[in-house]
Coordinates of C-alpha atoms in Angstrom, one line a residue:
M41 CA 23.0 -7.9 -3.0
D42 CA 25.1 -11.0 -2.1
R43 CA 24.0 -14.2 -1.6
N44 CA 23.4 -14.0 2.4
S45 CA 21.6 -10.6 1.6
V46 CA 19.4 -13.4 -1.5
I47 CA 19.4 -16.2 1.7
G48 CA 17.9 -13.4 4.2
F49 CA 16.1 -12.6 2.1
A50 CA 14.2 -15.9 1.0
L51 CA 14.4 -16.2 4.7
I52 CA 12.1 -13.8 5.8
A53 CA 9.7 -14.6 2.3
A54 CA 9.0 -17.3 3.5
I55 CA 8.0 -16.4 7.2
M56 CA 5.9 -14.1 5.8
M57 CA 4.1 -16.0 3.7
V58 CA 3.2 -18.8 6.2
W59 CA 2.4 -15.9 8.8
L60 CA -0.5 -14.3 6.7
Q61 CA -1.7 -17.7 5.5
F62 CA -2.3 -18.9 9.1
M63 CA -2.6 -15.7 11.1
K64 CA -4.5 -13.2 8.9
P65 CA -8.0 -12.5 10.0
Q66 CA -10.8 -13.6 8.9
Q67 CA -13.2 -11.2 6.7
K68 CA -17.3 -12.1 7.2
V69 CA -17.1 -11.9 3.0
E70 CA -21.2 -12.6 1.6
L71 CA -21.7 -13.7 -2.0
E72 CA -24.8 -12.3 -3.3
K73 CA -26.1 -15.5 -5.9
A74 CA -27.5 -13.8 -9.4
A75 CA -31.3 -14.6 -8.2
T76 CA -31.1 -12.3 -5.6
R77 CA -30.0 -9.5 -8.2
T78 CA -33.2 -6.1 -8.1
E79 CA -34.5 -6.9 -11.3
L80 CA -37.6 -9.3 -11.0
V81 CA -38.8 -12.1 -12.9
G82 CA -40.9 -11.7 -15.8
Q83 CA -40.2 -7.2 -15.2
T84 CA -41.3 -5.4 -17.9
P85 CA -37.6 -3.7 -18.9
V86 CA -37.5 -0.1 -18.0
S87 CA -37.3 1.6 -21.7
N88 CA -40.5 -0.2 -22.3
I89 CA -42.8 1.3 -20.4
P90 CA -44.0 5.1 -21.0
A91 CA -42.3 8.0 -19.2
A92 CA -45.9 8.8 -17.6
T93 CA -46.3 5.5 -15.8
A94 CA -42.5 5.2 -15.2
A95 CA -42.9 9.2 -13.8
A96 CA -45.7 8.0 -12.0
A97 CA -44.3 4.4 -10.3
R98 CA -40.9 6.8 -9.3
L99 CA -44.1 8.9 -7.2
D100 CA -44.9 6.0 -5.4
S101 CA -42.2 4.7 -5.0
L102 CA -41.0 7.9 -2.6
G103 CA -44.6 8.3 -1.0
A104 CA -44.0 11.3 0.9
F105 CA -41.0 12.9 -1.0
S106 CA -42.5 12.4 -4.3
S107 CA -43.2 16.1 -4.8
A108 CA -39.1 16.2 -4.4
S109 CA -38.4 13.8 -7.0
V110 CA -38.8 16.6 -9.4
G111 CA -37.2 19.5 -10.2
T112 CA -34.0 22.1 -11.7
E113 CA -30.8 20.8 -11.3
K114 CA -28.1 23.4 -9.7
V115 CA -24.4 23.4 -10.0
V116 CA -22.4 25.2 -8.1
T117 CA -18.4 25.3 -8.2
I118 CA -16.2 25.8 -5.3
E119 CA -12.5 25.7 -6.5
N120 CA -9.7 26.4 -4.0
D121 CA -6.2 26.3 -3.6
L122 CA -5.8 21.6 -4.3
V123 CA -9.1 21.1 -5.8
K124 CA -11.9 21.8 -8.3
A125 CA -15.5 20.4 -6.4
T126 CA -18.8 20.6 -8.0
L127 CA -22.3 20.5 -6.2
S128 CA -25.3 19.4 -7.5
S129 CA -28.8 20.7 -5.8
K130 CA -30.2 17.6 -6.9
G131 CA -29.5 15.6 -4.2
A132 CA -27.2 18.2 -2.0
T133 CA -24.2 15.7 -3.6
L134 CA -20.8 16.1 -4.4
K135 CA -20.3 15.7 -8.9
S136 CA -17.3 16.1 -9.6
L137 CA -13.6 16.6 -7.9
V138 CA -10.8 17.8 -9.9
L139 CA -7.3 17.0 -7.8
K140 CA -4.8 20.1 -8.9
K141 CA -1.3 19.2 -8.5
H142 CA -2.3 15.6 -8.8
L143 CA -2.9 14.3 -12.2
D144 CA -3.7 11.5 -13.7
G145 CA -1.2 8.6 -16.0
K146 CA -1.6 10.7 -19.5
R147 CA -0.4 14.3 -17.4
L148 CA -3.7 15.4 -17.3
P149 CA -6.3 16.7 -14.7
F150 CA -9.0 14.1 -13.6
D151 CA -11.8 14.0 -11.8
L152 CA -12.0 11.3 -8.8
V153 CA -15.6 11.1 -8.6
S154 CA -16.5 8.0 -10.5
A155 CA -20.4 8.5 -9.8
R156 CA -20.9 11.7 -11.8
D157 CA -24.0 11.0 -13.0
K158 CA -25.9 11.0 -10.2
G159 CA -22.8 11.9 -7.4
A160 CA -21.3 10.1 -4.7
L161 CA -22.7 11.2 -1.1
S162 CA -25.9 10.4 -0.5
M163 CA -28.1 9.8 2.6
L164 CA -30.3 6.8 2.6
F165 CA -32.6 5.6 5.0
L166 CA -36.3 3.5 4.9
S167 CA -39.6 5.2 5.7
N168 CA -42.1 4.1 8.0
D169 CA -44.1 3.2 4.7
G170 CA -41.1 1.0 3.5
K171 CA -40.1 3.7 0.8
R172 CA -36.2 3.4 0.3
I173 CA -35.1 6.6 0.6
D174 CA -31.9 8.0 -1.8
T175 CA -31.8 11.4 -0.8
R176 CA -29.9 11.8 -4.7
D177 CA -33.5 11.0 -5.9
L178 CA -34.6 14.1 -4.7
Y179 CA -34.4 18.1 -5.5
F180 CA -32.8 20.2 -3.4
R181 CA -33.4 23.9 -2.7
D182 CA -30.2 26.0 -3.7
L183 CA -29.5 28.4 -0.5
D184 CA -26.5 30.0 -2.3
A185 CA -27.3 32.4 -5.0
T186 CA -23.8 32.0 -6.3
T187 CA -22.6 29.4 -9.1
S188 CA -18.5 29.6 -8.7
R189 CA -16.5 31.0 -6.0
T190 CA -12.6 30.7 -5.4
I191 CA -11.1 30.5 -1.8
T192 CA -6.9 30.5 -1.0
G193 CA -5.5 30.0 2.3
K194 CA -7.5 30.4 6.1
E195 CA -10.6 31.1 4.1
K196 CA -13.5 29.4 4.4
V197 CA -16.8 28.8 2.4
S198 CA -20.2 27.5 3.1
V199 CA -23.3 26.1 0.4
S200 CA -26.1 25.3 2.0
Y201 CA -29.3 22.9 0.5
I202 CA -32.7 22.1 2.3
L203 CA -35.4 19.7 1.3
D204 CA -38.3 20.8 2.9
V205 CA -40.7 17.3 3.1
D206 CA -43.9 19.0 4.6
A207 CA -44.9 21.9 6.9
G208 CA -42.9 19.7 9.7
R209 CA -39.8 18.1 8.0
N210 CA -37.4 19.1 6.2
I211 CA -33.6 18.0 5.7
K212 CA -30.5 20.2 5.6
V213 CA -26.9 19.6 4.6
T214 CA -24.4 22.1 4.3
Y215 CA -20.1 22.2 3.1
T216 CA -17.5 23.9 4.5
F217 CA -14.6 24.4 2.3
T218 CA -11.6 25.5 3.1
G219 CA -9.2 27.3 0.7
D220 CA -5.6 25.6 1.6
S221 CA -7.4 21.9 2.6
Y222 CA -8.6 18.6 1.0
V223 CA -10.8 18.2 4.1
V224 CA -14.7 19.1 3.6
D225 CA -16.9 19.6 6.5
Y226 CA -20.1 17.5 5.7
D227 CA -23.4 18.9 8.4
L228 CA -26.4 17.1 7.9
K229 CA -29.5 18.6 10.1
L230 CA -32.7 16.5 10.1
T231 CA -35.8 18.3 12.2
G232 CA -38.8 16.3 12.7
F233 CA -37.7 13.1 11.9
G234 CA -37.8 11.1 15.2
S235 CA -40.8 9.1 13.9
S236 CA -40.6 9.5 10.0
I237 CA -37.4 7.0 9.8
A238 CA -38.0 2.5 10.5
G239 CA -36.0 1.9 12.6
N240 CA -34.2 5.4 14.2
Q241 CA -31.3 5.1 11.9
Y242 CA -30.2 5.6 8.9
Q243 CA -26.8 5.4 6.7
L244 CA -24.4 8.7 4.6
T245 CA -22.8 6.6 2.1
W246 CA -20.0 6.7 -0.7
D247 CA -21.2 5.2 -3.5
G248 CA -18.8 4.6 -6.9
G249 CA -15.6 4.0 -5.6
L250 CA -12.9 6.2 -6.8
A251 CA -11.9 6.9 -10.6
Y252 CA -8.9 5.2 -11.3
S253 CA -5.7 7.7 -12.8
E254 CA -2.8 5.3 -13.9
K255 CA -1.8 3.6 -16.7
D256 CA -1.5 0.4 -15.1
M257 CA -5.4 -0.4 -15.0
V258 CA -4.4 -4.0 -13.4
D259 CA -1.8 -3.0 -10.8
E260 CA -4.1 -0.2 -9.8
A261 CA -6.9 -2.3 -9.5
G262 CA -4.9 -4.8 -7.5
N263 CA -4.8 -1.7 -5.2
A264 CA -8.8 -0.6 -4.5
I265 CA -10.6 -1.5 -1.7
A266 CA -13.4 -0.6 1.0
S267 CA -12.4 -0.2 3.9
S268 CA -12.9 0.7 7.6
Y269 CA -11.6 1.3 11.2
I270 CA -14.1 0.2 13.4
G271 CA -13.9 -1.4 16.8
G272 CA -9.9 -0.8 17.1
G273 CA -9.4 -3.0 14.1
L274 CA -8.5 -2.4 10.4
V275 CA -11.7 -4.2 8.5
K276 CA -10.9 -4.7 4.1
L277 CA -12.6 -5.1 1.0
D278 CA -11.5 -6.7 -2.1
A279 CA -13.3 -7.4 -4.8
K280 CA -11.1 -9.0 -6.7
D281 CA -13.3 -11.2 -8.5
S282 CA -15.6 -10.4 -11.0
K283 CA -18.8 -13.3 -10.6
Q284 CA -18.8 -12.3 -7.2
V285 CA -20.5 -9.3 -5.1
Y286 CA -19.3 -8.6 -1.6
K287 CA -20.7 -7.6 1.4
E288 CA -19.3 -6.4 4.4
E289 CA -21.6 -5.0 7.7
Q290 CA -20.8 -4.8 11.2
S291 CA -21.9 -3.0 14.3
G292 CA -20.0 -0.9 16.6
K293 CA -18.0 2.2 16.8
A294 CA -16.2 3.4 13.4
Q295 CA -13.5 6.1 13.1
W296 CA -14.2 6.7 9.4
V297 CA -14.8 4.3 6.5
A298 CA -13.6 5.0 3.3
V299 CA -12.1 3.7 -0.6
R300 CA -8.8 4.0 -2.2
N301 CA -7.4 3.3 -5.1
K302 CA -3.7 3.3 -5.3
Y303 CA -2.7 7.0 -4.8
F304 CA -5.7 9.0 -3.8
V305 CA -8.9 8.0 -0.7
A306 CA -12.2 9.3 -0.3
A307 CA -13.2 8.5 3.4
L308 CA -16.3 9.6 5.8
I309 CA -15.4 10.5 9.4
P310 CA -17.8 10.8 12.1
A311 CA -18.0 13.1 14.5
R312 CA -20.1 11.0 17.1
G313 CA -20.7 7.5 17.0
T314 CA -21.5 5.2 15.0
E315 CA -23.8 1.7 14.8
G316 CA -22.0 0.8 12.2
V317 CA -20.4 0.1 8.4
F318 CA -21.6 -1.3 5.8
L319 CA -19.0 -1.8 2.8
N320 CA -19.9 -3.7 -0.7
G321 CA -18.1 -3.9 -4.1
S322 CA -18.6 -4.9 -7.7
R323 CA -16.5 -5.4 -10.9
K324 CA -17.9 -5.9 -14.0
A325 CA -17.1 -9.2 -16.3
G326 CA -14.3 -7.8 -18.7
S327 CA -13.6 -4.6 -16.7
D328 CA -10.8 -3.6 -14.1
F329 CA -13.0 -1.0 -12.2
E330 CA -14.3 -2.2 -8.9
N331 CA -17.3 -0.5 -7.9
Y332 CA -17.5 0.4 -4.3
V333 CA -19.8 1.3 -1.9
A334 CA -18.6 2.6 2.1
A335 CA -21.6 3.7 4.7
L336 CA -21.6 4.8 8.2
K337 CA -24.9 4.1 9.8
M338 CA -26.7 6.9 12.1
N339 CA -28.4 6.0 15.3
L340 CA -31.6 9.2 15.2
P341 CA -31.3 10.4 18.8
A342 CA -34.2 11.7 21.1
G343 CA -34.7 15.1 20.4
A344 CA -37.0 17.4 17.5
V345 CA -33.7 18.2 15.5
V346 CA -31.2 16.2 14.6
D347 CA -27.3 18.0 13.9
D348 CA -25.0 15.4 12.9
K349 CA -21.4 16.3 11.6
F350 CA -18.9 14.9 9.2
Q351 CA -15.5 15.6 7.8
L352 CA -15.2 14.2 4.4
Y353 CA -11.5 13.8 2.9
V354 CA -10.8 12.7 -0.6
G355 CA -7.2 13.5 -1.6
P356 CA -4.0 12.0 -2.0
L357 CA -3.5 8.7 0.1
D358 CA -0.4 11.0 1.5
Y359 CA 1.5 10.1 5.1
N360 CA 1.7 13.2 6.0
T361 CA -1.4 14.3 4.3
V362 CA -4.2 12.0 6.4
K363 CA -1.9 11.3 9.7
P364 CA -2.7 15.0 11.0
L365 CA -6.5 13.7 10.9
N366 CA -5.6 11.9 13.7
V367 CA -8.5 9.4 12.8
G368 CA -6.1 6.3 11.6
L369 CA -7.0 6.8 8.4
E370 CA -3.3 6.0 7.6
K371 CA -4.1 2.5 8.8
I372 CA -5.3 2.0 5.5
M373 CA -1.8 2.2 3.6
D374 CA -0.4 -1.1 3.2
F375 CA 3.3 -0.9 4.9
G376 CA 3.2 -4.5 5.3
W377 CA 3.9 -6.0 8.4
E378 CA 1.7 -4.5 11.5
W379 CA 4.2 -5.1 14.1
L380 CA 7.8 -5.8 12.6
T381 CA 8.0 -3.4 8.6
R382 CA 5.7 -1.3 9.6
P383 CA 7.1 0.5 12.3
F384 CA 10.1 0.8 10.2
A385 CA 8.2 2.8 7.3
E386 CA 6.4 5.2 10.1
Y387 CA 9.0 5.7 12.0
I388 CA 12.4 5.6 10.2
I389 CA 11.6 5.9 6.2
L390 CA 9.1 8.3 5.8
P391 CA 10.3 10.7 8.6
I392 CA 13.8 10.5 6.8
F393 CA 12.2 11.1 3.7
T394 CA 10.3 14.1 4.5
L395 CA 13.2 15.4 6.1
M396 CA 15.2 15.6 3.3
N397 CA 12.7 16.8 0.8
K398 CA 13.0 20.2 2.7
Y399 CA 16.7 20.4 1.8
I400 CA 17.0 18.2 -1.9
G401 CA 14.3 18.7 -4.5
N402 CA 14.6 15.4 -6.3
Y403 CA 13.4 12.4 -5.1
G404 CA 15.9 10.2 -7.2
L405 CA 18.5 12.3 -5.4
I406 CA 16.8 11.8 -2.1
I407 CA 16.7 7.9 -3.2
I408 CA 20.6 8.3 -3.0
F409 CA 21.3 9.8 -0.2
F410 CA 18.9 7.0 1.6
A411 CA 20.5 4.4 0.2
F412 CA 23.8 5.8 1.6
L413 CA 22.5 6.7 4.6
I414 CA 21.7 2.7 5.0
K415 CA 24.7 1.5 4.3
A416 CA 26.6 3.7 6.5
V417 CA 24.7 2.9 9.2
T418 CA 24.4 -1.0 8.7
Y419 CA 27.7 -1.0 7.9
P420 CA 29.2 -3.1 11.5
L421 CA 26.8 -5.4 10.6
S422 CA 28.5 -5.9 7.4
M423 CA 31.8 -6.1 8.7
A424 CA 31.1 -8.6 10.8
S425 CA 29.7 -11.0 8.3
T426 CA 32.6 -10.6 5.9
K427 CA 34.2 -11.8 9.5
S428 CA 32.8 -14.3 9.3
M429 CA 32.8 -15.7 5.5
K430 CA 36.4 -15.2 6.1
K431 CA 36.5 -17.5 8.7
M432 CA 34.2 -19.7 7.6
S433 CA 35.6 -20.4 4.4
A434 CA 39.5 -20.8 5.9
L435 CA 38.0 -23.7 8.1
Q436 CA 36.5 -25.4 5.1
P437 CA 39.9 -27.9 4.8
V438 CA 38.9 -29.0 8.6
M439 CA 35.4 -28.6 8.1
K440 CA 35.6 -31.9 4.9
E441 CA 37.4 -33.7 6.4
L442 CA 35.4 -34.2 9.9
Q443 CA 31.9 -34.6 7.6
E444 CA 34.1 -37.2 5.5
K445 CA 35.5 -38.8 8.7
Y446 CA 31.8 -39.1 10.4
K447 CA 29.5 -39.4 7.3
D448 CA 27.8 -43.0 8.6
N449 CA 28.0 -41.1 12.7
P450 CA 25.5 -37.6 11.7
A451 CA 25.7 -36.8 15.8
K452 CA 29.6 -36.8 16.0
M453 CA 30.1 -34.6 13.4
Q454 CA 27.9 -32.4 13.8
S455 CA 29.5 -32.5 17.6
E456 CA 32.9 -31.3 16.1
L457 CA 31.7 -29.3 14.5
G458 CA 30.5 -27.5 17.6
R459 CA 33.9 -27.9 19.1
I460 CA 36.0 -26.6 15.9
Y461 CA 33.2 -23.4 15.6
K462 CA 34.0 -22.0 19.5
E463 CA 37.5 -22.8 19.8
A464 CA 38.2 -20.4 16.1
G465 CA 35.3 -17.7 17.5
V466 CA 33.0 -18.5 14.5
N467 CA 28.9 -18.2 14.8
P468 CA 28.5 -20.6 11.7
L469 CA 24.9 -18.0 11.0
G470 CA 28.0 -14.9 11.5
G471 CA 27.3 -14.8 7.9
C472 CA 23.9 -14.0 7.1
L473 CA 22.6 -13.3 10.4
P474 CA 23.3 -9.3 10.5
T475 CA 21.6 -9.7 6.8
V476 CA 18.7 -11.2 8.0
L477 CA 18.6 -8.1 10.6
Q478 CA 18.5 -5.7 7.8
M479 CA 15.5 -7.5 6.7
P480 CA 12.9 -5.7 8.2
L481 CA 13.7 -3.0 7.5
L482 CA 14.3 -3.9 3.5
F483 CA 10.4 -5.2 3.1
A484 CA 9.5 -1.8 4.5
M485 CA 11.4 0.1 1.6
F486 CA 9.7 -1.7 -0.9
Y487 CA 6.3 -1.9 1.0
V488 CA 6.9 2.5 1.3
F489 CA 8.4 3.0 -2.6
R490 CA 5.7 0.2 -4.1
S491 CA 2.8 2.5 -2.5
S492 CA 4.5 6.1 -2.0
I493 CA 2.5 9.1 -3.3
Q494 CA 6.0 11.5 -2.7
L495 CA 7.2 9.2 -6.4
R496 CA 4.3 9.3 -8.2
Q497 CA 5.1 11.3 -11.4
H498 CA 8.6 12.2 -10.4
S499 CA 11.2 12.0 -12.7
F500 CA 15.0 11.1 -12.4
L501 CA 17.4 10.7 -15.4
W502 CA 15.9 8.2 -17.8
A503 CA 13.3 7.1 -15.8
K504 CA 9.8 9.8 -16.6
D505 CA 8.2 8.6 -12.9
L506 CA 10.1 6.8 -10.4
S507 CA 6.5 5.0 -9.2
V508 CA 6.5 2.5 -11.8
P509 CA 8.9 0.6 -14.2
D510 CA 12.2 3.0 -15.7
S511 CA 10.9 1.3 -19.3
I512 CA 13.2 2.3 -22.1
L513 CA 11.2 -0.3 -24.5
D514 CA 7.9 -1.8 -24.5
F515 CA 7.6 -4.8 -26.5
G516 CA 3.9 -4.6 -27.3
F517 CA 3.9 -8.7 -25.8
K518 CA 4.4 -9.8 -22.0
L519 CA 6.9 -12.5 -21.9
P520 CA 7.0 -14.4 -19.0
L521 CA 8.5 -13.9 -15.5
Y522 CA 10.2 -10.9 -17.6
G523 CA 7.5 -8.3 -18.5
D524 CA 6.7 -6.4 -21.6
H525 CA 9.4 -4.0 -21.4
I526 CA 13.3 -3.7 -20.9
A527 CA 13.5 -1.7 -18.0
V528 CA 17.4 -0.1 -17.2
F529 CA 17.8 -0.1 -13.0
P530 CA 17.5 -4.0 -12.9
I531 CA 20.1 -4.5 -15.9
L532 CA 22.5 -2.6 -13.4
M533 CA 21.8 -3.9 -10.6
G534 CA 21.7 -7.2 -11.7
I535 CA 25.9 -5.6 -12.8
T536 CA 26.2 -4.8 -9.4
V537 CA 25.2 -8.5 -8.1
F538 CA 27.8 -10.8 -10.0
V539 CA 30.5 -8.3 -9.0
Q540 CA 29.8 -8.1 -5.2
Q541 CA 29.4 -12.1 -5.2
K542 CA 32.9 -12.7 -7.3
I543 CA 35.4 -10.0 -4.3
T544 CA 33.2 -11.2 -1.2
P545 CA 34.2 -14.1 0.8
T546 CA 32.6 -17.0 0.3
T547 CA 32.1 -20.9 1.4
Q548 CA 31.6 -22.5 -1.2
T549 CA 33.0 -24.7 -4.2
N550 CA 33.7 -23.8 -6.8
E551 CA 31.0 -25.3 -8.7
Q552 CA 28.1 -23.6 -6.3
M553 CA 29.8 -20.5 -7.0
K554 CA 29.9 -20.8 -10.9
V555 CA 25.7 -21.0 -10.2
M556 CA 25.2 -18.9 -8.1
T557 CA 26.9 -16.2 -9.9
W558 CA 24.4 -16.8 -12.7
M559 CA 21.3 -17.2 -10.4
F560 CA 21.0 -14.7 -8.1
P561 CA 21.4 -11.9 -10.9
A562 CA 19.2 -13.3 -13.1
M563 CA 16.6 -13.8 -10.1
M564 CA 16.8 -10.1 -8.9
L565 CA 16.3 -8.5 -13.0
L566 CA 13.3 -11.3 -13.0
F567 CA 11.6 -9.6 -9.9
F568 CA 13.0 -5.9 -10.0
N569 CA 12.0 -5.6 -13.6
N570 CA 8.4 -4.3 -13.1
M571 CA 8.9 -2.3 -9.8
P572 CA 8.5 1.0 -9.3
A573 CA 11.8 3.1 -10.7
G574 CA 12.5 4.6 -7.6
L575 CA 12.4 0.9 -5.7
G576 CA 14.8 -0.6 -8.7
L577 CA 17.4 2.5 -7.9
Y578 CA 17.5 2.1 -4.2
Y579 CA 18.2 -1.7 -4.4
L580 CA 20.8 -0.4 -8.0
M581 CA 22.6 2.6 -5.3
F582 CA 22.5 -0.2 -2.0
N583 CA 24.8 -2.1 -3.1
I584 CA 27.0 0.1 -6.1
F585 CA 27.7 1.8 -1.6
S586 CA 27.9 -2.4 -1.1
V587 CA 30.5 -3.1 -3.6
A588 CA 32.1 0.4 -2.7
Q589 CA 32.2 -0.7 1.1
Q590 CA 33.8 -4.7 0.5
F591 CA 36.3 -2.6 -2.2
Y592 CA 37.0 -0.9 1.6
I593 CA 36.7 -4.1 3.4
N594 CA 39.3 -6.2 1.2
S595 CA 41.9 -3.9 0.6
T596 CA 42.2 -2.6 4.5
T597 CA 42.0 -6.1 5.7
T598 CA 45.9 -6.2 7.6
P599 CA 48.2 -9.5 6.7
E600 CA 47.1 -10.5 10.2
E601 CA 43.5 -10.6 10.3
K602 CA 43.8 -13.1 6.6
S603 CA 45.8 -15.1 8.1
A604 CA 44.2 -16.1 11.4
A605 CA 41.3 -17.7 10.9
A606 CA 44.0 -20.0 8.6
L607 CA 46.1 -20.5 11.5
Q608 CA 42.6 -21.6 13.8
A609 CA 42.4 -24.2 11.2
A610 CA 45.2 -25.4 10.9
A611 CA 46.1 -26.0 14.3
H612 CA 43.0 -28.3 14.2
K613 CA 44.6 -30.4 11.5
P614 CA 47.3 -31.9 13.8
V615 CA 44.9 -33.0 16.0
Q616 CA 42.7 -35.4 13.3
S617 CA 46.1 -36.1 12.1
A618 CA 47.0 -37.7 15.4
K619 CA 44.3 -39.3 16.1
K620 CA 44.1 -41.6 13.0
G621 CA 48.2 -42.2 14.0
G622 CA 47.2 -43.6 17.1
R623 CA 44.2 -46.2 15.2
K624 CA 47.0 -47.2 13.0
K625 CA 49.3 -48.4 16.1

């Protein structure tokens, strides 16, 4: 990356930071005070309450549902091509979901469900007598005798649970799995509840966030959020401060609610209109894990039977997997500016990567081919930039003479400079403007490579995982600005930046050039040392192709082209000298 690239990159970064500060949407975040905790002052700790007394209290808190609070839990395991899920009759909930094609940072299977004690899914509502009912506290009746099923391809299997409240009321929950899909159909049928639920409203809730899977838990926490797509807009909740509890509640029709970590997502997708959404987030002091609750608020339409259908997606946050759901779940992926970098990511970078992946099995090679493709496409811009820099370099003596002559008259100096630029056919921004035009694509690459699951746990050369830094030595301690390890790709990239600056035409003085020759490679080294290896590989190869391109441009420039700008500059010098001589006479 040459000086013009860095200048352009810095300009875009400055614009981005200012824009984000002044244009970002305001989120309604409520902070719960310590005084609003559910534990009442002076309340006897649960551990000190006799078992019989605690059981009686629990029964009383559930009212008409108290009879269902006692029972025997039965679990059933459903295994398809992609996941292994465990369902429980206590709460008719999802207690475990292990992905088959994705491992954790230690290359071991891991469970995405963090709330494994109570389960992740529940129905919440208030009964007419003011009892708060969470179906995870209730034992359902298993309608299927099987304890495990394995399916593949387009095969389907359903598991149903029913809760008989009394002779006229029951709740039926049905899960339907497909052999080759992460999507689970979730049907909730309520019979006889028309006037039994306060406000004629219930919530379908995912509780517990998602378990972390990466080695760098700080980085993963930085990507963990609860979110919703409601009213055509995206709502995000980030519980980044352990001293606060965050809440977001909005009314309207939601396409989905979801919780995510860096590479995986759990989403609830309703089939009919919702009343709104509820998001909650918290973080324990001293812990990197962020706990989230995401709920859909559903009204109960008139009628003896309410049959609501939902889809549950728990799996990788892969654009090509979530986009076909056609509910906008891909919008939870961070590709930067919605109107600038996101279109580059969605309509250029990801489709090209997907196409290349059909023919090239290694993502390291895909990145190299992609860098070559981008460099080939931007070749005309690079050529224009080089020619402009050569012309500007040739005009430097005249420009310095004008600056000295009109140092006390800035307006006259700018006028004369403008005249010379026009007569010489030079655009003063020609050197950096082509680079600035490439910046949206470079920023989009940054976002895609930083968050794309495609690179996760794919190796290339010495890099064992292209989604994390290609560290070859860990210090065991952290150095300011640099980090706690040595990554190779950033070092090689710094060398290519140094070489490129040496062979690229410049308008700077020798002292300025000496400073930049060492400053920019050092900046790139510090910036990319903690970036994903895939991103470092891309910029390394982009710079290597840029160096080769610059050698080619320099070697194929004709003598006429080399002297053209110098002749243009020389043509102005007699004019200046004549004016000086006239004044002396």
